[in-house]
XYZ file of C-alpha atoms in Angstrom:
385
model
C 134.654 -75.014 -122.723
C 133.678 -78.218 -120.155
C 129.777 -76.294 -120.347
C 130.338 -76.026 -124.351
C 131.943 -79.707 -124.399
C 128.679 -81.193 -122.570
C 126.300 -79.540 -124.396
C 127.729 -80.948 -127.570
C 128.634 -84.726 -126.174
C 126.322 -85.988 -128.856
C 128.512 -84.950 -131.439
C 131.283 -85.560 -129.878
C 130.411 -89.272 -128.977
C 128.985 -89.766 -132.564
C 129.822 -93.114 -134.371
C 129.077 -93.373 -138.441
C 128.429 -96.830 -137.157
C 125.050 -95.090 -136.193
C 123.674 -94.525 -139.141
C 123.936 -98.291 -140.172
C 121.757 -99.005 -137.154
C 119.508 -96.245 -137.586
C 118.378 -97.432 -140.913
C 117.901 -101.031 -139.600
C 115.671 -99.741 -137.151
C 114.029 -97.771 -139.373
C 113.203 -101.231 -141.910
C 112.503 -102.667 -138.936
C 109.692 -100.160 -138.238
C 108.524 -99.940 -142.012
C 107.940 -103.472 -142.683
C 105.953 -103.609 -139.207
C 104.021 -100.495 -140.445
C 103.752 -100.558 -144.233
C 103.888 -104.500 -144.839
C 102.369 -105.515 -141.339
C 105.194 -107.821 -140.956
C 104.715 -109.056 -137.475
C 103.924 -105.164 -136.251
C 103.803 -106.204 -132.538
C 107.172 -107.400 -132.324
C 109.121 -105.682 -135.507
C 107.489 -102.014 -134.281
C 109.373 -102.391 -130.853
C 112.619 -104.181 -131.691
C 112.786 -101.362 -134.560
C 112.951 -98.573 -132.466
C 114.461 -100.013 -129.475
C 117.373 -100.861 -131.771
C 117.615 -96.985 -132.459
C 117.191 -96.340 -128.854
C 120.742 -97.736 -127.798
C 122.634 -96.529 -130.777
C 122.171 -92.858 -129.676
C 125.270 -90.707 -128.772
C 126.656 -91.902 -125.032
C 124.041 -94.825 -125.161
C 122.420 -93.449 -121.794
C 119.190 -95.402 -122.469
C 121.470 -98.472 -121.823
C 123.598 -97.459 -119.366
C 125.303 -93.835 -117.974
C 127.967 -92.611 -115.673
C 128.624 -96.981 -114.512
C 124.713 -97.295 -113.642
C 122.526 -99.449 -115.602
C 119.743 -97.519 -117.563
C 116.522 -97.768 -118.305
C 116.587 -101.100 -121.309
C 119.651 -102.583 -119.425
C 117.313 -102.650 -116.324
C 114.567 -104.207 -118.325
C 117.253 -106.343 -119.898
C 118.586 -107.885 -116.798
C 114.585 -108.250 -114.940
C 112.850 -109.155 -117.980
C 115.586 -111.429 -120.377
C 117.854 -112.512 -118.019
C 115.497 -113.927 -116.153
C 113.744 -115.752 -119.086
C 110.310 -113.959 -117.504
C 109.113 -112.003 -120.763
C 109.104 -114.728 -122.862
C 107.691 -116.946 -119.605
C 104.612 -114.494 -119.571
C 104.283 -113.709 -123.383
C 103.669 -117.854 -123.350
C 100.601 -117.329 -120.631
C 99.360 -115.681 -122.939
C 99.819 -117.851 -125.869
C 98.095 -120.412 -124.127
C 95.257 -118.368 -123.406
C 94.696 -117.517 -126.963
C 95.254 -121.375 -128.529
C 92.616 -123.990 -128.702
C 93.678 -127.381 -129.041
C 90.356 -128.764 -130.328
C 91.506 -129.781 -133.542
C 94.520 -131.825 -132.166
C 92.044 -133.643 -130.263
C 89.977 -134.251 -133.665
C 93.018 -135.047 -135.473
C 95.655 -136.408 -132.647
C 97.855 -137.808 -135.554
C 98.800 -134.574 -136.733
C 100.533 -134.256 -133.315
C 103.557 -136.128 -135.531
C 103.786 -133.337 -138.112
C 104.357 -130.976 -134.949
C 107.603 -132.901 -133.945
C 108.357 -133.784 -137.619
C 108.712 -130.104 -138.457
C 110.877 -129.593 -135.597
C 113.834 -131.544 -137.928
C 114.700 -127.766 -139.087
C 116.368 -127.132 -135.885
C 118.823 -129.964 -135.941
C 119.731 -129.457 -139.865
C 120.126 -125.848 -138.935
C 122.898 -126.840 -136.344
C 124.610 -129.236 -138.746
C 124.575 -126.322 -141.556
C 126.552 -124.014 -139.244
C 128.714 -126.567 -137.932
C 129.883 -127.246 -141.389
C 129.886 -123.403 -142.032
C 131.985 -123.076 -139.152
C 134.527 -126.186 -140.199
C 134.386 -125.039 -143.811
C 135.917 -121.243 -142.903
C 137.326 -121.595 -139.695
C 137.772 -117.484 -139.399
C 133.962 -117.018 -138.735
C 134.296 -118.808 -135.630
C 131.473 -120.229 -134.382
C 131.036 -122.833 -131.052
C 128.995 -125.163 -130.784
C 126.808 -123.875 -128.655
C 126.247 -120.640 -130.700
C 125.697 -123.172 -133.579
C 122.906 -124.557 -131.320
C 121.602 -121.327 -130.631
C 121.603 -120.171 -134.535
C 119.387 -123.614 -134.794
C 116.734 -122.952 -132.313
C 115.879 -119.960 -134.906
C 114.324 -123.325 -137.006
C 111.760 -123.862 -134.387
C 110.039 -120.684 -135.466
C 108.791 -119.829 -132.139
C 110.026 -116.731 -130.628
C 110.239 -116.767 -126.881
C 111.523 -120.263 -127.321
C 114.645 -118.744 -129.257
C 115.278 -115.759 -126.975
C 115.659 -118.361 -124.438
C 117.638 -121.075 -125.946
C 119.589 -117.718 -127.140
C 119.930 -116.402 -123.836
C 121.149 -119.443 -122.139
C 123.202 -120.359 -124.439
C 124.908 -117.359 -126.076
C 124.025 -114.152 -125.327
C 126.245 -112.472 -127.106
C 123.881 -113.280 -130.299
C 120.840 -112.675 -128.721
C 119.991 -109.646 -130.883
C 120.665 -111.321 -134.318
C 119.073 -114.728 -133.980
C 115.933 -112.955 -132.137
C 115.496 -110.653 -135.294
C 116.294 -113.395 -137.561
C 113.229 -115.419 -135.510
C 110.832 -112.733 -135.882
C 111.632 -111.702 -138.968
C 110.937 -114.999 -140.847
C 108.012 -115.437 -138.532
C 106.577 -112.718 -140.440
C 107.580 -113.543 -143.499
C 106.242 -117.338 -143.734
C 103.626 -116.461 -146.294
C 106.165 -115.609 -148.670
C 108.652 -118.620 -147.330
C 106.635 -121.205 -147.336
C 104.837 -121.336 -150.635
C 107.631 -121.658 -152.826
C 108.813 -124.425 -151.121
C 105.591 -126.518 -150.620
C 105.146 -126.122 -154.698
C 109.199 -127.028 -155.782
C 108.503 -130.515 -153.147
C 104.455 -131.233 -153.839
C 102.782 -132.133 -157.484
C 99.332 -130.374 -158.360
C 97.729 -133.700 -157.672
C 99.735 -134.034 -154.245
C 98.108 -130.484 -153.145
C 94.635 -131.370 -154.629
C 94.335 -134.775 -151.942
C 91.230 -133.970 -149.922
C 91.138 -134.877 -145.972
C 88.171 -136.486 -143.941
C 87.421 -133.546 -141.303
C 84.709 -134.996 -138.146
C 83.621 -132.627 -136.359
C 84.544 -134.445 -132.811
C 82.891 -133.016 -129.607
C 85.422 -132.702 -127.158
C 84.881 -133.291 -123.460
C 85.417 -130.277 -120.994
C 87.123 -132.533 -118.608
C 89.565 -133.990 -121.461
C 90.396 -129.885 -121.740
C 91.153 -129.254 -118.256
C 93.153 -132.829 -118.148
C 94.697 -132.005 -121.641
C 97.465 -129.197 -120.001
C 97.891 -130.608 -117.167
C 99.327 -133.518 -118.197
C 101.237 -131.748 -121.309
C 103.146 -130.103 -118.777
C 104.024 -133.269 -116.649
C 104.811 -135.238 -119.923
C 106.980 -132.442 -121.069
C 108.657 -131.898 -118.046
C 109.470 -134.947 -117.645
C 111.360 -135.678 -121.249
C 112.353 -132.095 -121.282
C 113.147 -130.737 -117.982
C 114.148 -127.249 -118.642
C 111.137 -126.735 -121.662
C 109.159 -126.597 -118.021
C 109.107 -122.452 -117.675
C 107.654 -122.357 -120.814
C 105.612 -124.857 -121.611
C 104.298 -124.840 -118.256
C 103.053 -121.335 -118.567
C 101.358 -121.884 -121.983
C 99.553 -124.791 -120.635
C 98.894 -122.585 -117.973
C 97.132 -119.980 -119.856
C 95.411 -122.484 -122.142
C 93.971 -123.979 -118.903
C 92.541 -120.602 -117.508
C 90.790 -120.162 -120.715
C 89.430 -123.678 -120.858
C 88.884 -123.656 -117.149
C 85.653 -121.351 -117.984
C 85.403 -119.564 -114.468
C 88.246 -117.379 -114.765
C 86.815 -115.474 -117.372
C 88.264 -112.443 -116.641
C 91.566 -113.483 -116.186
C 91.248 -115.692 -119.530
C 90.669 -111.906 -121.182
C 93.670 -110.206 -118.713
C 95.849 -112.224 -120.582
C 94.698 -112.374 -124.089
C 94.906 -108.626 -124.041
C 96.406 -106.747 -121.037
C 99.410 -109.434 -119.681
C 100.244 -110.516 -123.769
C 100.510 -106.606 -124.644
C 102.504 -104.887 -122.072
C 104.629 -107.822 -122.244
C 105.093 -108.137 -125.522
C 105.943 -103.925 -125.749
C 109.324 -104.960 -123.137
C 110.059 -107.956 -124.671
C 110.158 -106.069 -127.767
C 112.055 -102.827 -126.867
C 114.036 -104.656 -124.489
C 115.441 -107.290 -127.703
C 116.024 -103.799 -129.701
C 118.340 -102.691 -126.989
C 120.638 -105.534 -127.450
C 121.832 -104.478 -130.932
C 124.357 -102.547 -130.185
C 126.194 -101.380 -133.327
C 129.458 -102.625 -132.021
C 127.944 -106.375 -131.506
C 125.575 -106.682 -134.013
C 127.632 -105.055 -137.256
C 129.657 -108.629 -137.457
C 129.690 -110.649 -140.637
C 128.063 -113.217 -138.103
C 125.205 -111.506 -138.071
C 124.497 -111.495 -141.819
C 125.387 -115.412 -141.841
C 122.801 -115.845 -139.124
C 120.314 -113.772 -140.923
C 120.862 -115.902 -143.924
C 120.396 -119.192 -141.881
C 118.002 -118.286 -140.310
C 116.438 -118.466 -143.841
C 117.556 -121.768 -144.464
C 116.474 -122.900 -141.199
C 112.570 -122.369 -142.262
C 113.201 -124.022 -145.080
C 114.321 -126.605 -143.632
C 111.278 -127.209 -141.367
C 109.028 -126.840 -144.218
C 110.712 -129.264 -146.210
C 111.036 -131.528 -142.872
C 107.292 -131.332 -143.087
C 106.694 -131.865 -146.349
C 108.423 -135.123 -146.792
C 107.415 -136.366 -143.364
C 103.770 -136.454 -144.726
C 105.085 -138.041 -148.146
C 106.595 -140.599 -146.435
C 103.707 -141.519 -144.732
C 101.816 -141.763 -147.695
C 103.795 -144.624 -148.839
C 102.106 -146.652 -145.581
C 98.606 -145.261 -145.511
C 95.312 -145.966 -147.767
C 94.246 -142.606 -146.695
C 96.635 -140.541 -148.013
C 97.645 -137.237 -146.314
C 97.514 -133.910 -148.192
C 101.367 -133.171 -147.815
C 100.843 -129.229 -147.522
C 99.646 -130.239 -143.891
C 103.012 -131.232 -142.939
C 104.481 -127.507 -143.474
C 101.768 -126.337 -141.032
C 103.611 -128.041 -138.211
C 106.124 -125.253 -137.896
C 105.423 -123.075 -134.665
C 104.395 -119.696 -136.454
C 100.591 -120.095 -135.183
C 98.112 -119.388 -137.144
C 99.914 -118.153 -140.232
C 100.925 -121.387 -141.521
C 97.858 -123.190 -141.337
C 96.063 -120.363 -143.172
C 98.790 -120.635 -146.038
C 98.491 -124.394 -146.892
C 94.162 -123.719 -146.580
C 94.933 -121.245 -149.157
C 96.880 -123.265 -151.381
C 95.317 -126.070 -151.303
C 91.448 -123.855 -152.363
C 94.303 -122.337 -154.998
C 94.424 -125.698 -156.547
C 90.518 -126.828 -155.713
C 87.978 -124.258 -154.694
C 86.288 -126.980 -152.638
C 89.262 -128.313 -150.723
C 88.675 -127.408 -147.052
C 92.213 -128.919 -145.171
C 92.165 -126.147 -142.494
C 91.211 -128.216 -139.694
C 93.944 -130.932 -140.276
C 96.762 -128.155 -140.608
C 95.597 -126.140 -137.534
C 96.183 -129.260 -135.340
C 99.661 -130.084 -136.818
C 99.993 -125.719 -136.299
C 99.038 -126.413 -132.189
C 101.211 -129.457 -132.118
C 104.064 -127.591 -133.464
C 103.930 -125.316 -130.837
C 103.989 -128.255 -127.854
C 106.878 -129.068 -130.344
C 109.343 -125.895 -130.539
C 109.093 -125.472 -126.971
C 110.114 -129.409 -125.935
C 112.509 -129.235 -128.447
C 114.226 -126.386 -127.133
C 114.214 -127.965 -124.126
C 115.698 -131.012 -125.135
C 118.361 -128.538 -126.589
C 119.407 -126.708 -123.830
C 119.457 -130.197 -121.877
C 121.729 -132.013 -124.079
C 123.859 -129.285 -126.080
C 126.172 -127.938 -122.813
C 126.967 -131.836 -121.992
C 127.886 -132.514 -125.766
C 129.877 -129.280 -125.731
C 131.773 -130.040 -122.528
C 132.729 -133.686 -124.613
C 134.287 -131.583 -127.303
């Protein structure tokens, strides 16, 4: 009976909670495969999410020994050093070119960051207005970060902060990362007249000097780390990788981590965020709230945007198309691609791509100072409560 008992322990430790998980997983993997919803990241965190809700969980952990993803876990999240790497390679893929033709789109990039901190208010009043959902401040920060729309910048602010909703507010990250081009349209037309979308933008092509390049991440990184101590992992290591590629005599190293470093890391990261939705953590009603946030939270930096570049309008002869102020969210390149489609929608001839890639590259200098900022102030604000 013990032999018959062990042979069977996978129906014996079954859970109906399963199922529910199973078919997460499984959207998970369709909308990476049929809609090509962020496959990179969806694909993994799909199936790793199946992964740990098998019978007796052993991928996680068996007999009191760590498994296989909990390993990974504990090396790779932890530590903060997949979304560390994933940001070498980032860097490596980004040029900043256009920020240095258009440096005052660099204000759009922090502008669009405003998502975050209405993010935090909304579930601090969510939390005040029905007191049974429970949640501290510093999971209210950590539901926030999801409005910088930059991944590894949310695992970490996640991780630091509360780990316990790691899984949720990474898929909720990802998820609308993916789904920007259907976010972000709507909103740009319900806050922009025809005629607002229709302003053309001066575009000169600037050459930019090697040295100002090389200089360029350098001092990023000491600026950064210096407002923002803890953003320093991470933005240090995309500066990093943007300076190997702009460095020009590390060529092969420039393509190690474009391709090689980027992928394998990217597979962990991915599995290894799966693993941590565990069916008896991430069926809460918490989870659909921050799912639903997380919604409002990209809305919120679009709007942020939006009006940021309306506003000033009211200052400037030169007006600014305001589309280019949604394109300062993180989610690099899709939201620069959007507004230059909406605004060759409206006019054929309208070419605004340039403008909105540099407030695109400045958002991402953006989400990852302003999640260090976060994880700087929000503990000492919390410890005041």
């Amino acid at each position: 009976m013990e032999e018959l008992k062990e042979l069977l322990s996978g129906f014996f430790n079954f859970h109906w909670q399963y199922l529910i998980m199973w078919a997460i997983g499984g959207i998970l993997i369709y909308l990476a495969i049929a809609k090509d919803y962020e496959p990179a990241l969806l694909l993994p965190i799909g199936f790793g999410a199946i992964l740990v809700n098998l019978p007796l969980e052993i991928v996680w952990s068996h007999g009191g020994e760590p498994g296989l993803l909990q390993i990974l876990y504990n090396s790779g999240i932890i530590t903060e050093l997949f979304p560390c790497l994933i940001f070498i390679g980032i860097g490596a893929m980004t040029d900043f070119r256009p920020l240095f033709q258009n440096p005052r789109m660099a204000f759009f990039g922090a502008a669009a960051q405003f998502g975050i901190f209405l993010t935090i208010i909304a579930v601090i009043a969510i939390s005040e207005l029905f007191p049974s959902i429970g949640f501290t401040f510093l999971e209210a920060v950590s539901i926030g970060i999801i409005g910088a729309a930059d991944g590894p910048t949310s695992i970490v602010v996640a991780n630091e902060l509360a780990p316990s909703l790691l899984g949720p507010i990474t898929v909720a990250a990802y998820s609308y990362m993916a789904l920007v081009p259907i976010i972000q349209p709507p909103v740009i037309r319900a806050m922009t007249t025809k005629k607002e979308r229709m302003i053309r933008m001066e575009y000169k092509d600037v050459k930019v000097k090697k040295v100002a390049l090389i200089v360029f991440p350098v001092a990023v990184t000491i600026v950064a780390a210096v407002l923002a101590p803890l953003s320093a992992p991470l933005i240090g290591l995309l500066m990093f990788g943007n300076l190997i590629k702009e460095s020009g005599v590390v060529e092969r190293l420039n393509k190690a981590a474009q391709n090689e470093l980027a992928n394998v890391t990217t597979i962990l990261l991915g599995i290894t965020i799966g693993a941590t939705m565990r069916y008896s953590e991430f069926l809460q009603v918490k989870t659909l709230i921050i799912m639903l946030i997380g919604l409002l939270a990209f809305v919120f930096d679009t709007a942020g945007g939006v009006l940021f570049a309306k506003f000033i309008n009211l200052f400037t002869k030169k007006k600014i198309n305001p589309m280019i102020g949604a394109a300062g969210i993180s989610a690099f390149p899709m939201a620069s691609r959007i507004v230059q489609r909406m605004a060759k929608e409206e006019d054929p001839y309208n070419f605004i791509l340039m403008p909105a890639v540099s407030a695109n590259v400045s958002g991402q200098i953006g989400s990852v100072i302003a999640g260090g900022v976060v994880l700087s102030i929000a503990p000492v604000i919390a410890n005041m409560l």
